[in-house]
Every structure is written in structure tokens, then in C-alpha cells.
Amino acid sequence: MRTRVTDMFGIELPIFAFSHCRDVVAAVSRAGGMGVLGALYFTPEELEMELKWIDDHVDGKPYGVDVVMPATYAGADLGVDSPEDLVARLQGMIPDGHRAFVENLLARHGVPQLSAGADAGRVLLGWTDATARPQVETALKHPIALLANALGPPPKDVVDLAHAKGVKVAALASTPRHAIKQVEVGVDVVVAQGTEAGGHTGEISTMVLIPQVVDAVDVPVLAAGGIGSGRQMAAGIALGAEGVWTGSLWLTVEEADTPELARQKILAATSRDTVRSRSWTGKPARLLKNEWTDAWESAESPGTLPMPLQFMLISGALRRIGQSDAAELATFPAGQIIGAMNQVKSAKDVVFDLVEEYVEAVERLERLTGD
Amino acid sequence: MRTRVTDMFGIELPIFAFSHCRDVVAAVSRAGGMGVLGALYFTPEELEMELKWIDDHVDGKPYGVDVVMPATYAGADLGVDSPEDLVARLQGMIPDGHRAFVENLLARHGVPQLSAGADAGRVLLGWTDATARPQVETALKHPIALLANALGPPPKDVVDLAHAKGVKVAALASTPRHAIKQVEVGVDVVVAQGTEAGGHTGEISTMVLIPQVVDAVDVPVLAAGGIGSGRQMAAGIALGAEGVWTGSLWLTVEEADTPELARQKILAATSRDTVRSRSWTGKPARLLKNEWTDAWESAESPGTLPMPLQFMLISGALRRIGQSDAAELATFPAGQIIGAMNQVKSAKDVVFDLVEEYVEAVERLERLTGD
């Protein structure tokens, strides 16, 4: 299978796999696709270790790194470059009423305080320019093939920095207008992502969005959102994309370090068990729908805070929930495709099944138009 | 092009066109697809006239009729069979506060009262079993090929009545569970409709929904929601559907009796200019987003009423808005695909363009997998 994207990266299959788990990234790249490591949850030091591990396990195949550099966020205008100072300033912007709402919610569900030694300081992550840049610098020291930005166009100088190292740049777009802006700053591949996708996502569905983005830009487009099978891959490419970008699909593979409880929830979920919510980061993201997301929509909710304050507000709560028995509050980014994910397979088998069903789908289309 | 659906109806193209306009229905059937007249807005007497006109203009080609028989609605348990008595009983269930909210909204926008002679009595439409049945009886007196139900499984006896006349039955499903229920009562074709569709619609996107429905039932499935071009038709069929069901696409064709102001709004809209709202009928439906839909989400909103009370509440207001200059309040069902509808063509040209781009999309898929 050959598109501009397979040519660009020298890969066999135009299948991109976003994952926070290095094992999944390496396995998909080894299987002929392109693994892309989500850097968000890692400190620069941790990211260095993860990428070193991938370098040692990817058999020389290309892989990518995904960072989050939102175009707009609270504190962007504070002029604070140091991540530590920025965190301190931002902490002061979180209202007491919001902190009380979170504490009360956890208390109602019997969630205990963090055990001693838990990493209570990790409150900001790479949601800002100041905190994502060290991740970019770390990533570019490795032989990565792709740097992706999850929230709109990356800063122009980051694009230039990547290009100077021979690294291609991708960005996620949820409207044709976003895609045009991204190409203007030099993005090489647009990931057009429909509303059904997990994580930060817009309003327009994949079916409607892809042709609009393909027609709006000259660079190759990857279809994202709702891609979990070969039929969906064929549909994405029928819409004009030159490959697919997948995420939720890898949460349940054997290699994934997804907590067992979360894996079971995904395997049991239907496609109606997700919701687009601001309760994770302050920007709309599709999450597993549960008592956490419901609480933020309830009459008692103080409303969510803008990025990155919302995640700072809840980061300790998320860790406390993760260590507790309050499974009903444990949410995470998940796309509607989780409704079709009912068994655990290896990442390699998922890639092979995608390709096999893709080929069947194309052969069926050929038969229907033949006489 | 041949699928079980083209065989079932003896049509050349598995393209179904839902429209409230008889001219569109006849034009699409004549072009080789299948026009389906939405009966909702017509009294049985009016429907009789529309179908007579279609019979005279469809050149013997098959066409269908779409009714709305919701599985659940307020008043379903009143045991009232007479449409007039049912309207009277239901009118008493509409709170004064809701009537005041609508009056105030219209007053703020300077919408005058109805001119004398306006049809103020048309408040219920075919939203109930009692009011939709006369439409079914009228439809079955004509040589229709298809009876479709827009909100879930039709009553079993209606399916049997249609089958006894040799008429196939279709039903719209927004989850695989709905589709299974529909097939259980005898539905011959399932229209799997994604959230991006105009009108009553569920939460799951077309990309995610279609394969789930195809795998859940043995009858042929039509892909609906976001289908406005040949690439989208190819995507729907790649997902496993055996044809496509389209609606919004026909709002702007030359033959459509869409009010000129509405047509201009659709041509100018982007795919972000729709919203899933209960403000039209009480059940979630995708509408053009404007000051009407915003008002029902505002802090002053009393909330919407259950079907059919919401439409009864607002039917007079909709007519008053239609006769006024308050274009900012004029909403109507519209899918996200309106963002891609930027020119006026004949229905026949829309059909031909769909087919031409479909063939191109399939040829491109063949090239990409060939060596």
C-alpha cells in the first residue's frame, strides 16, 4: 500500500498509532506502521528514558513523538518561562470553591488522601509552551521521524527546529480552518480528527470533516476519530485521507500498560459510554462517561476552569482516584470506537487485522461496481 | 452498481433521498435512486395530493414515504385514539411558564402575531401513533415501494400491513440495539444514522455506528449521516452499508421548496453551525444553530418538553417566525454536511455527481492497494 505518507516516512502501512506506552509504539512501528509516543505524562527525564527504550526496541523503524502545545491557554500572557514559576503563578489562579468541589466529590466517594511518597507535585504536565518545550528538546535528541502537536498549530520556531533535524511535523485539526493555519506554519501532515475521537476533539464528525480538510490543504491528511477496524480505515481513505491515525484502539492491546480496571471498562463499554467534556483539561475532550464527568455537569458543579488550570486542579484527585477503589470516578480519554473493542490482542495482530479487513473492504467495493 | 438494496427495489443506484418536497422525490427516483417523501408536515388530505402528484411524475420508478411513529411519547398511555381529542388532552399538559417563555422570546425579536387565516390549528403533526396512522393508510393506497419510520421500530401491525401490500419497511437506528429491535418486528432495511445527521439523531458517529449495525443484523443497512458526496458514499459502503440515505443534501437543490432565506443560510453555513437540540420536538435533533437553539440553552430557558408537547408548544411560533423578518430565530433540521453545500444544482446533477465521485473514490482505493 502506497500513499504520500508511506513514501514520506518509508513505512509499509499508513497506520499511525498514538499511545502513551512505549511497548505499543515500538510494536506498531515494527509491524510496519508508525508508533507515536504521547509525551504529555512524562517529565523530560522520564521521556528521555522512554525514547531510549524505544530506540533500543524499534529495530531501526521510524517512530514519532506527540506533544501538546495549545495555541491558547490561561497564563500564556504572564511572560513566565520557568515551568516552576509558571506552576506557582497558575496555582494562585484556581478558586477555592473549585478546590472544595473536588474535595467534596472525592469525600462522597470515600477516596482517601494520597499515601506518603506519592508524586503530588506533577500538576501541570506539558499543557503549556513552557512545559512542552523541554519535551520537544528531549524528543529531537532522538532519531524520531515525526513530531506531532495535539492541539492546533505548533509554534513556528518548533516546526523549524524539527525540520532542521529532518523531522516531519504533524498537527491535529478539527476544522478545515485549523488545517490551513497549520500548513501555513509548515506542518507536513495534517491529522484531521472527528468528534468521535478520544481526547481533545472538535464538533465535526470524521465522515464530514475529512473531505473538507483534504480539499483545503495540499499536504497529506490522516483520518482520525472512529478508526478501529479495516472497514473504517478503508472509509477514511475513501474520504480522501492518505492514512489513518488511531489512539483508543491501542488501549486494550496486550502490550498496553493500561490499568486493568480501565481495560475491563473499555472492553465492556458501548459507543454511547463516552462524552465530550471539559472536566479533564478545560478544553473539550472525549472521555469515558462516568460519575466524574456527570459530577461536572451537575447542578452543584462550579464549572470547569480554562486550560491548564483544570488539570492542575484535578491532577491530585486523579492520582487519588487511581489509588482508591472508587472505580466509578476513574475517567480517561476514550473515543466512541471503544464500543467495538471487545477482546485483547497483540499490537501486531491489531495491525494485521486492520490490513486484512481493509483489503477485504476494498475488494468488496470493487465487486459492487464491477458487473 | 448492485447490492441487496438495488435488487430489493429494482433501482440502479443505492441512493435514497429523504425530502419533504415532492419534486425532489420524483427527480431522484427518475435519476435512478429512490426518493422518499417525508409525510410529517402533511395532513392525510395533503399527503394524498402530494402522492398523487408523485405518481404522475415519477415515470413508474419506485419511491417511498417516511412517517414518524415514535416508540415513546407523552400521551401514549392516555388511551385516546382520536387525533382531535389527543390534541386537546395534550394541550392541557403544556405549562403556562413554557408558553410565556416562547411568547417573550418572540416579542424580544419583534415577531408579530399570525395574520388572519393562518393555519393555527396544525399543532401536532404525525408525532404520535394516532396522528401518523392516517398518514400510513393514505400512503399504502399508493404504489409506494418503501415505508420508512424515522424514530425507532414501527408498530408490528404497521409492518405487517405494509408487507401485505408488498411494501418494504425501513427504520432509522442510531444504535445497534435499535437495529436489532427493528429487525425483530420485521423491518427489511435498517438506516443506520450517525450523530452528524440532520433531524432526530443519536450520539454515535456514522464512522463508528455503521460497522456495528452491519454486524448486528442480517438485513441490508443504509449509511446515513454526513453523506453528501461520492467520497462519503464510498466511505459508507466501505463501512459495510449497501447504500446511502441522504437528507440535508437535497435542501438546496433547484427543485427544493426550501424558503429562500433558509437556502441562503445553508449555502453559507459551516459544519460547526448545527447543534443537537431538544428545542424542536423534545427529542434530540440536529438543527441549524441560531438564536432559537441558543435561547433554549440559556439561563432563562424553562427546559424543553417531551415529544410531542414541545412541537405543539412551538408550532405556532415557528409559523410566526416564518412569516416575520426574524431570520435569526428560523431554525430547521440540518446535518453537519451543510458545511460542504455551497452551490445550487438540480437533483439529477447531484445524483450524477455522487456517482461520478463514488467511482473515482473506488478507483483511487484500487490504485493505492495495487502495486
XYZ file of C-alpha atoms in Angstrom:
742
model
C 0.000 0.000 0.000
C 1.450 3.303 -1.079
C 0.470 6.917 -0.387
C 2.450 10.148 0.024
C 2.610 9.287 3.720
C 4.209 5.871 3.289
C 6.711 7.485 0.917
C 7.407 10.340 3.338
C 8.331 8.034 6.201
C 9.437 4.901 4.367
C 6.784 2.801 6.099
C 4.825 -0.123 4.702
C 1.421 0.801 6.104
C -0.139 4.255 6.549
C -1.278 3.339 10.066
C -0.285 5.726 12.856
C -0.721 4.546 16.438
C -0.811 7.131 19.201
C -0.032 5.650 22.619
C 1.427 6.684 25.965
C 3.006 3.232 26.172
C 6.446 2.692 24.664
C 5.796 -1.026 24.089
C 2.842 -0.225 21.839
C 4.805 2.428 19.940
C 7.682 0.064 19.207
C 5.386 -2.859 18.344
C 3.360 -0.876 15.790
C 6.474 0.545 14.141
C 7.999 -2.939 13.967
C 4.751 -4.222 12.378
C 5.103 -1.751 9.505
C 3.071 1.191 10.792
C 4.238 4.180 12.813
C 4.051 4.298 16.583
C 3.754 7.784 18.110
C 4.541 8.219 21.805
C 2.365 10.664 23.715
C 4.896 12.671 25.743
C 2.379 14.500 27.888
C 2.614 12.465 31.071
C 6.418 12.372 31.192
C 8.965 14.728 32.698
C 11.828 15.432 30.287
C 13.957 12.930 32.247
C 11.302 10.230 32.010
C 10.736 10.976 28.337
C 14.470 10.532 27.752
C 14.253 7.042 29.285
C 11.178 6.088 27.265
C 12.707 7.200 23.980
C 15.990 5.438 24.760
C 13.983 2.261 25.325
C 12.120 2.711 22.019
C 15.403 3.354 20.181
C 16.619 0.009 21.539
C 13.447 -1.903 20.626
C 12.160 -0.466 17.348
C 14.587 -2.328 15.064
C 15.505 0.882 13.286
C 11.933 1.509 12.138
C 10.600 5.095 12.222
C 8.528 6.329 15.143
C 7.166 9.643 16.386
C 6.532 11.754 19.480
C 3.367 13.698 20.258
C 3.399 16.826 22.443
C 0.680 19.271 23.475
C 1.388 22.918 22.730
C -2.028 24.572 22.773
C -2.337 27.802 20.810
C -4.242 29.393 23.702
C -4.212 28.727 27.450
C -4.506 30.605 30.725
C -1.165 32.082 31.742
C 0.146 32.308 28.178
C 0.350 36.073 28.655
C 2.134 36.007 32.030
C 5.541 36.079 30.391
C 6.831 33.366 32.723
C 9.335 30.997 31.093
C 10.305 28.837 34.046
C 7.916 25.877 34.426
C 8.253 26.051 38.245
C 7.395 29.756 38.409
C 4.543 29.261 35.964
C 3.056 26.496 38.108
C 3.254 28.701 41.188
C 1.543 31.604 39.450
C -1.149 29.384 37.964
C -1.868 27.678 41.306
C -2.902 31.079 42.641
C -5.483 31.382 39.872
C -7.516 28.341 40.984
C -10.574 29.427 43.024
C -11.118 27.904 46.470
C -14.670 26.943 45.513
C -13.337 24.677 42.784
C -10.889 23.008 45.165
C -13.723 22.443 47.640
C -15.945 20.904 44.940
C -13.248 18.377 44.066
C -12.534 17.563 47.735
C -16.235 17.063 48.451
C -16.696 14.852 45.403
C -13.835 12.615 46.472
C -15.006 12.547 50.077
C -18.502 11.476 48.990
C -16.940 8.533 47.164
C -14.664 7.621 50.069
C -11.431 8.376 48.212
C -8.552 8.560 50.747
C -5.727 11.112 50.728
C -2.562 10.200 48.829
C -0.225 7.764 50.512
C 3.119 9.211 51.594
C 5.669 9.395 48.813
C 3.093 9.780 46.063
C 4.113 12.222 43.383
C 1.894 15.126 44.399
C 3.970 17.669 42.518
C 3.096 16.613 38.990
C 0.322 19.075 38.427
C 0.936 20.829 35.139
C 2.313 18.389 32.553
C 3.035 19.559 29.040
C -0.088 21.684 28.599
C 1.838 24.922 28.054
C 4.568 26.262 25.843
C 6.961 26.439 28.816
C 6.366 22.852 29.910
C 6.125 21.264 26.463
C 9.325 22.811 25.060
C 11.674 20.702 27.213
C 9.804 17.653 25.896
C 10.387 18.820 22.331
C 14.092 19.351 23.041
C 14.380 15.869 24.518
C 12.491 14.296 21.632
C 14.649 15.970 18.990
C 17.794 14.417 20.506
C 16.445 11.035 19.396
C 16.141 9.655 15.851
C 12.423 10.378 15.661
C 10.733 10.645 12.270
C 7.713 12.671 13.338
C 6.853 15.360 15.868
C 3.090 15.770 16.311
C 1.208 18.507 18.128
C -2.095 17.537 19.638
C -3.753 20.945 19.984
C -3.603 23.111 16.898
C -0.630 24.571 15.079
C 2.726 24.226 16.856
C 4.831 27.402 17.266
C 6.636 28.226 14.003
C 10.078 28.018 15.601
C 9.354 24.496 16.851
C 8.393 23.473 13.322
C 11.631 24.987 12.012
C 13.655 23.252 14.719
C 12.150 19.883 13.769
C 12.686 20.462 10.059
C 16.329 21.412 10.686
C 16.780 17.953 12.185
C 14.984 16.268 9.276
C 11.926 15.555 11.417
C 8.474 15.907 9.835
C 5.750 17.721 11.756
C 2.096 16.736 12.102
C -0.760 18.559 13.817
C -4.296 17.611 14.746
C -7.098 19.646 13.149
C -10.812 19.536 13.866
C -11.854 22.113 11.242
C -10.590 22.964 7.735
C -9.615 26.404 9.063
C -7.283 24.837 11.638
C -5.702 22.718 8.923
C -4.973 25.740 6.739
C -3.325 27.554 9.687
C -1.195 24.503 10.405
C 0.059 24.235 6.857
C 0.875 27.959 6.942
C 3.380 27.382 9.772
C 4.963 24.476 7.898
C 3.160 21.362 9.091
C 3.895 18.391 6.795
C 0.956 16.138 7.667
C -2.496 17.139 8.910
C -4.316 14.729 11.192
C -7.999 15.539 10.597
C -9.766 14.331 13.697
C -13.509 13.913 14.028
C -15.601 14.481 17.127
C -15.880 10.735 17.824
C -12.169 10.615 18.709
C -10.863 10.186 22.229
C -9.095 13.071 23.935
C -9.271 16.681 22.763
C -11.679 16.818 19.895
C -13.922 19.198 17.978
C -17.568 19.022 16.927
C -17.432 17.851 13.318
C -17.612 14.127 12.615
C -14.860 12.270 10.788
C -17.208 11.484 7.874
C -17.951 15.168 7.337
C -14.530 16.581 8.256
C -12.059 14.555 6.192
C -13.134 15.621 2.681
C -13.262 19.264 3.799
C -9.701 19.128 5.139
C -8.415 17.160 2.146
C -9.851 19.832 -0.148
C -8.470 22.683 1.984
C -4.757 21.736 2.085
C -2.140 20.292 -0.256
C -0.268 18.207 2.311
C -1.308 14.626 3.028
C -4.134 14.135 5.517
C -4.551 11.310 8.031
C -8.087 10.337 9.082
C -8.593 10.206 12.853
C -11.636 9.578 15.029
C -13.601 6.347 14.891
C -10.885 4.341 13.145
C -10.695 0.929 14.796
C -11.115 -1.606 12.005
C -10.121 -2.191 8.396
C -13.547 -1.104 7.177
C -13.081 2.193 8.993
C -9.569 2.523 7.585
C -10.971 1.987 4.081
C -13.679 4.561 4.786
C -11.103 7.113 5.960
C -9.054 6.604 2.814
C -12.186 6.650 0.613
C -12.840 10.099 2.098
C -9.505 11.253 0.672
C -7.066 10.611 3.520
C -3.679 9.038 2.814
C -3.534 7.107 6.040
C -5.155 6.734 9.440
C -4.318 7.966 12.933
C -5.575 5.722 15.729
C -5.496 6.066 19.507
C -8.182 4.373 21.615
C -7.621 1.174 19.630
C -4.319 0.570 21.447
C -5.642 0.946 24.994
C -6.574 -2.734 25.228
C -3.717 -4.440 23.359
C -1.571 -6.926 25.255
C 1.419 -4.587 25.312
C -0.514 -1.604 26.734
C 0.187 -0.541 30.309
C -3.465 0.457 30.736
C -4.573 -0.217 34.342
C -6.539 -3.487 34.446
C -9.701 -1.791 35.710
C -9.657 0.698 32.842
C -9.039 -2.099 30.343
C -12.065 -4.013 31.646
C -14.219 -0.886 31.420
C -13.182 -0.325 27.808
C -13.838 -3.934 26.834
C -17.330 -3.723 28.364
C -18.214 -0.230 27.079
C -20.618 0.638 24.269
C -20.091 3.560 21.900
C -22.555 5.585 23.976
C -20.327 5.390 27.058
C -18.151 8.366 26.147
C -18.842 12.069 26.465
C -17.215 15.266 25.224
C -16.331 17.070 28.464
C -14.163 19.922 29.736
C -13.706 18.187 33.091
C -10.255 16.794 32.271
C -8.263 19.739 30.905
C -10.638 22.658 30.452
C -10.839 22.127 26.686
C -13.443 19.724 25.254
C -12.103 16.178 25.249
C -13.927 12.884 24.766
C -13.677 10.802 27.950
C -15.183 7.658 29.382
C -18.566 8.848 30.734
C -18.952 8.102 34.414
C -19.694 9.693 37.781
C -16.711 12.024 37.351
C -17.932 13.526 34.080
C -21.521 13.556 35.367
C -20.474 15.460 38.510
C -19.034 18.319 36.432
C -22.369 18.599 34.579
C -24.449 18.513 37.768
C -26.235 21.421 39.423
C -23.507 21.573 42.116
C -20.687 21.909 39.580
C -18.761 25.208 39.764
C -17.996 24.806 36.044
C -14.622 23.894 34.635
C -11.531 26.117 34.539
C -9.574 27.059 31.401
C -6.549 25.006 30.320
C -4.168 24.356 32.081
C -5.910 25.265 35.370
C -8.499 22.480 35.201
C -5.908 19.710 35.000
C -3.833 21.385 37.724
C -6.969 21.439 39.861
C -7.739 17.770 39.344
C -4.324 16.137 38.912
C -4.049 15.185 42.576
C -7.632 13.933 42.564
C -6.943 11.723 39.537
C -3.990 10.132 41.324
C -6.027 9.634 44.493
C -8.841 8.014 42.492
C -6.317 5.773 40.741
C -5.049 4.507 44.075
C -8.543 4.011 45.514
C -11.481 1.651 44.992
C -13.624 4.468 43.532
C -13.667 2.984 40.036
C -16.851 4.923 39.302
C -14.785 8.151 39.224
C -11.869 6.883 37.142
C -12.175 8.537 33.749
C -9.691 8.827 30.903
C -9.678 9.891 27.246
C -11.539 7.377 25.088
C -13.143 7.538 21.651
C -16.507 6.125 20.584
C -14.653 3.233 18.976
C -14.278 1.635 22.411
C -17.768 0.207 21.822
C -16.248 -2.137 19.235
C -13.201 -3.137 21.287
C -14.176 -6.398 22.927
C -11.045 -8.516 23.055
C -7.362 -8.286 23.898
C -4.915 -8.911 21.074
C -1.259 -8.115 20.447
C -0.484 -4.812 18.733
C 0.937 -6.752 15.810
C -2.296 -8.716 15.406
C -4.306 -5.499 15.542
C -2.180 -4.097 12.699
C -2.547 -7.282 10.660
C -6.314 -7.426 11.253
C -6.640 -3.787 10.160
C -4.843 -4.549 6.915
C -6.721 -7.794 6.250
C -10.125 -6.191 6.739
C -9.023 -3.127 4.760
C -8.163 -5.306 1.776
C -11.492 -7.145 2.079
C -13.366 -3.839 2.176
C -11.639 -2.570 -0.958
C -12.259 -5.862 -2.764
C -15.947 -5.642 -1.843
C -16.151 -2.091 -3.242
C -14.552 -3.334 -6.460
C -17.088 -6.177 -6.711
C -20.079 -3.858 -6.186
C -19.085 -1.550 -9.039
C -17.999 -4.398 -11.348
C -20.706 -6.080 -13.424
C -23.785 -0.863 -9.095
C -25.520 -3.746 -7.391
C -26.300 -4.510 -3.737
C -29.158 -6.313 -1.977
C -30.879 -2.943 -1.825
C -30.781 -2.266 -5.563
C -32.100 -5.793 -6.120
C -34.832 -5.361 -3.500
C -36.249 -2.244 -5.142
C -35.169 -2.684 -8.736
C -33.239 0.590 -8.697
C -29.983 1.441 -10.467
C -28.317 3.307 -7.633
C -28.467 2.615 -3.873
C -29.040 6.310 -3.156
C -32.046 7.175 -1.001
C -33.125 10.808 -0.844
C -35.323 11.921 2.030
C -37.180 15.152 1.275
C -40.389 16.927 2.233
C -40.597 18.160 -1.364
C -42.376 16.008 -3.925
C -40.361 17.450 -6.806
C -37.112 16.236 -5.224
C -38.586 12.800 -4.511
C -39.711 12.314 -8.099
C -36.476 13.728 -9.563
C -34.229 11.391 -7.552
C -36.334 8.335 -8.378
C -36.290 9.268 -12.053
C -32.490 9.639 -11.874
C -32.112 6.029 -10.723
C -32.135 6.421 -6.945
C -35.087 6.327 -4.576
C -36.881 9.442 -3.413
C -38.605 9.183 -0.025
C -41.256 11.769 0.862
C -41.316 12.944 4.470
C -45.033 12.838 5.341
C -44.734 14.600 8.672
C -45.875 18.080 7.690
C -48.917 16.945 5.710
C -52.489 16.234 6.735
C -53.766 12.958 5.256
C -55.626 15.005 2.611
C -52.498 16.952 1.673
C -50.414 13.777 1.637
C -52.934 12.259 -0.761
C -52.383 15.190 -3.140
C -48.602 15.001 -2.885
C -48.504 11.275 -3.574
C -50.928 11.625 -6.486
C -48.552 14.227 -7.938
C -45.558 11.929 -7.466
C -47.421 9.015 -9.069
C -47.974 11.242 -12.082
C -44.362 12.438 -12.309
C -42.138 9.542 -11.284
C -42.276 7.693 -14.632
C -43.179 4.440 -12.879
C -39.961 4.420 -10.858
C -40.151 3.277 -7.207
C -40.414 5.817 -4.392
C -41.050 5.768 -0.662
C -42.832 7.565 2.170
C -41.364 8.370 5.596
C -43.550 8.712 8.687
C -42.748 9.354 12.349
C -44.132 6.825 14.801
C -42.011 7.228 17.916
C -41.848 4.241 20.234
C -42.352 6.533 23.243
C -44.052 9.901 23.648
C -46.121 11.823 26.156
C -49.777 10.855 25.937
C -49.075 7.383 24.554
C -50.728 5.954 27.675
C -53.835 8.185 27.569
C -55.763 5.649 25.501
C -57.048 8.390 23.185
C -57.388 7.282 19.560
C -58.964 10.377 18.016
C -56.296 12.864 16.886
C -58.541 15.813 17.838
C -59.183 14.508 21.360
C -55.500 13.695 21.793
C -54.501 17.247 20.806
C -56.968 18.682 23.302
C -55.687 16.487 26.127
C -52.054 17.202 25.283
C -52.629 20.972 25.081
C -53.607 20.852 28.747
C -50.243 19.307 29.613
C -48.186 22.303 28.404
C -47.168 24.519 31.360
C -48.001 28.231 31.241
C -44.364 29.087 32.001
C -43.281 27.438 28.782
C -45.883 29.330 26.777
C -44.715 32.579 28.372
C -41.059 31.831 27.549
C -41.907 31.364 23.862
C -44.076 34.490 23.775
C -41.343 36.576 25.410
C -38.685 35.238 23.051
C -40.777 36.169 20.021
C -41.670 39.558 21.480
C -37.971 40.363 22.075
C -37.296 39.669 18.408
C -40.308 41.678 17.235
C -42.156 38.716 15.750
C -45.797 39.738 15.090
C -48.865 37.592 15.741
C -50.103 35.403 12.913
C -52.030 37.107 10.172
C -55.713 36.205 9.945
C -56.374 32.964 8.111
C -53.051 31.413 9.009
C -53.290 27.743 9.823
C -53.025 27.992 13.593
C -54.576 24.595 14.183
C -51.705 22.479 12.865
C -50.031 21.829 16.167
C -49.434 18.100 16.466
C -48.374 16.656 13.106
C -47.547 12.989 12.800
C -45.580 12.697 16.038
C -47.888 10.114 17.582
C -49.372 6.767 16.726
C -52.836 8.324 16.426
C -51.727 11.069 14.053
C -49.254 9.036 11.988
C -51.593 6.109 11.275
C -53.861 8.063 8.897
C -50.667 9.022 7.008
C -49.712 5.353 6.753
C -53.184 4.444 5.482
C -53.002 7.161 2.861
C -49.500 6.145 1.789
C -50.426 2.495 1.398
C -53.170 3.408 -1.093
C -50.411 4.489 -3.488
C -47.908 2.314 -5.359
C -45.103 3.081 -2.904
C -42.116 0.723 -2.691
C -40.938 1.691 0.779
C -42.445 2.823 4.070
C -39.825 4.264 6.422
C -40.178 5.131 10.093
C -37.984 7.923 11.362
C -37.993 7.205 15.102
C -37.276 3.629 16.040
C -39.183 0.449 15.259
C -42.637 0.933 13.736
C -45.565 -0.882 15.386
C -45.602 -4.545 14.332
C -49.090 -4.305 12.796
C -47.983 -1.407 10.592
C -45.080 -3.525 9.328
C -47.478 -6.376 8.602
C -49.891 -4.034 6.827
C -47.089 -2.768 4.580
C -45.819 -6.251 3.855
C -49.330 -7.401 2.951
C -49.297 -4.727 0.238
C -45.838 -5.757 -0.969
C -44.264 -2.633 0.540
C -40.833 -2.939 2.184
C -40.260 -1.272 5.544
C -37.210 0.695 6.659
C -36.434 2.221 10.056
C -33.785 4.621 11.305
C -31.425 3.312 14.001
C -28.811 5.195 15.971
C -27.502 2.209 17.963
C -27.012 -1.494 17.134
C -29.602 -2.337 19.814
C -32.231 -0.253 17.981
C -31.399 -2.047 14.754
C -31.874 -5.474 16.322
C -35.291 -4.440 17.719
C -36.332 -3.162 14.307
C -35.423 -6.380 12.551
C -37.346 -8.280 15.233
C -40.592 -6.541 14.195
C -39.927 -7.283 10.535
C -38.058 -4.259 9.182
C -36.481 -5.046 5.792
C -33.842 -2.301 5.640
C -32.075 -0.573 8.529
C -30.992 3.024 8.049
C -28.036 3.401 10.435
C -27.812 7.100 11.119
C -24.864 8.821 12.760
C -24.988 11.820 15.063
C -23.869 14.187 12.301
C -27.216 13.733 10.530
C -29.917 16.389 10.420
C -33.143 15.849 12.329
C -33.611 13.292 15.087
C -30.278 11.680 15.695
C -28.312 9.769 18.315
C -24.837 10.226 19.758
C -22.716 7.740 17.813
C -20.976 8.928 14.657
C -21.606 7.358 11.275
C -17.998 6.105 11.095
C -18.373 4.219 14.371
C -22.022 3.180 14.012
C -22.263 1.591 10.567
C -19.977 -1.441 11.105
C -21.655 -2.147 14.458
C -25.120 -2.166 12.868
C -23.945 -4.160 9.845
C -22.535 -6.799 12.195
C -25.681 -6.810 14.382
C -28.334 -7.527 11.739
C -28.737 -9.684 8.634
C -30.844 -7.249 6.612
C -29.178 -4.664 4.371
C -28.052 -1.432 6.027
C -28.048 2.066 4.555
C -25.462 4.572 5.811
C -26.931 7.893 6.912
C -25.415 10.999 8.491
C -22.716 13.022 6.789
C -23.314 11.602 3.316
C -23.151 14.463 0.817
C -20.563 13.461 -1.758
C -19.324 10.434 -3.637
C -16.343 10.079 -1.308
C -18.749 9.910 1.624
C -20.918 7.432 -0.244
C -17.847 5.262 -0.865
C -16.910 5.553 2.810
C -20.395 4.494 3.897
C -20.257 1.456 1.645
C -16.670 0.662 2.715
C -18.063 0.528 6.266
C -20.364 -2.304 5.161
C -23.522 -0.476 4.115
C -25.320 -1.472 0.929
C -26.453 2.019 0.075
C -26.764 5.539 1.443
C -29.613 7.562 2.906
C -29.314 11.308 2.410
C -31.399 14.227 3.625
C -29.776 17.637 4.111
C -28.149 17.284 0.692
C -31.493 17.944 -1.026
C -32.378 21.138 0.858
C -30.529 23.322 -1.642
C -31.266 21.620 -4.966
C -33.114 23.605 -7.626
C -36.292 21.572 -7.201
C -36.483 22.014 -3.409
C -39.218 24.228 -1.978
C -36.859 25.347 0.805
C -37.599 29.010 1.719
C -35.021 31.241 0.048
C -33.707 32.570 3.373
C -33.121 29.050 4.674
C -31.407 28.073 1.432
C -29.035 31.038 1.721
C -28.246 30.141 5.330
C -27.407 26.567 4.356
C -25.191 27.642 1.464
C -23.271 29.984 3.813
C -23.074 27.614 6.811
C -20.035 25.714 8.032
C -20.215 22.249 9.569
C -19.991 23.860 13.019
C -23.267 25.727 12.503
C -25.523 22.885 13.611
C -26.373 21.664 17.106
C -28.113 18.637 18.586
C -31.056 20.179 20.436
C -34.361 19.166 22.003
C -35.864 22.574 21.190
C -37.720 21.387 18.085
C -39.591 18.250 19.152
C -38.441 17.322 22.648
C -36.185 14.536 21.364
C -32.593 15.352 20.344
C -32.456 16.516 16.744
C -29.674 18.250 14.837
C -30.802 21.735 13.802
C -29.293 24.867 12.355
C -27.693 26.561 15.382
C -29.039 30.079 15.886
C -30.702 32.354 18.414
C -33.626 29.921 18.708
C -31.477 26.950 19.747
C -29.297 29.224 21.908
C -32.367 30.565 23.744
C -33.393 27.071 24.834
C -29.910 26.537 26.290
C -29.844 29.887 28.082
C -30.247 30.523 31.802
C -33.828 31.745 31.214
C -34.887 28.554 29.437
C -37.606 26.550 31.214
C -36.185 23.405 29.577
C -37.833 21.532 26.739
C -40.972 19.396 26.984
C -41.240 15.727 25.970
C -42.416 14.768 22.470
C -44.991 15.701 21.184
C -45.585 18.583 23.636
C -42.508 20.578 22.604
C -43.549 20.823 18.965
C -47.141 21.584 19.979
C -45.757 24.381 22.158
C -43.667 25.904 19.393
C -45.602 25.130 16.204
C -47.388 28.487 16.218
C -44.111 30.254 16.984
C -42.389 28.548 14.049
C -45.113 29.744 11.694
C -44.951 33.274 13.102
C -41.165 33.324 12.699
C -41.521 32.049 9.146
C -43.820 34.940 8.284
C -41.617 37.535 10.011
C -38.234 39.175 9.420
C -36.713 37.423 12.472
C -34.407 35.238 10.389
C -32.146 34.842 13.428
C -34.812 32.596 15.005
C -35.645 30.469 11.963
C -34.213 27.045 12.640
C -34.819 23.740 10.875
C -33.307 20.227 10.816
C -29.885 20.245 9.166
C -26.921 17.888 9.250
C -23.238 18.791 9.524
C -22.921 18.164 5.786
C -24.443 21.609 5.153
C -20.890 22.940 5.601
C -19.990 21.375 2.261
C -23.120 22.500 0.398
C -22.110 25.673 -1.383
C -23.950 25.694 -4.678
C -27.377 25.051 -6.150
C -27.673 22.172 -8.618
C -30.518 20.084 -9.981
C -31.367 16.899 -8.092
C -30.367 14.905 -11.152
C -26.925 16.557 -11.235
C -26.474 15.868 -7.510
C -27.180 12.175 -8.161
C -24.781 12.088 -11.116
C -22.055 13.902 -9.173
C -22.449 11.443 -6.283
C -21.966 8.528 -8.649
C -19.063 10.100 -10.534
C -17.129 10.914 -7.338
C -18.029 7.498 -5.890
C -16.473 5.758 -8.873
C -13.371 7.971 -8.614
C -13.020 7.158 -4.912
C -13.232 3.414 -5.536
C -10.716 3.660 -8.380
C -8.338 5.554 -6.086
C -8.641 2.833 -3.428
C -7.849 0.217 -6.075
C -4.766 2.151 -7.195
C -3.443 2.536 -3.637
C -3.557 -1.195 -2.953
C -2.299 -2.173 -6.439
C 1.469 -2.227 -6.966
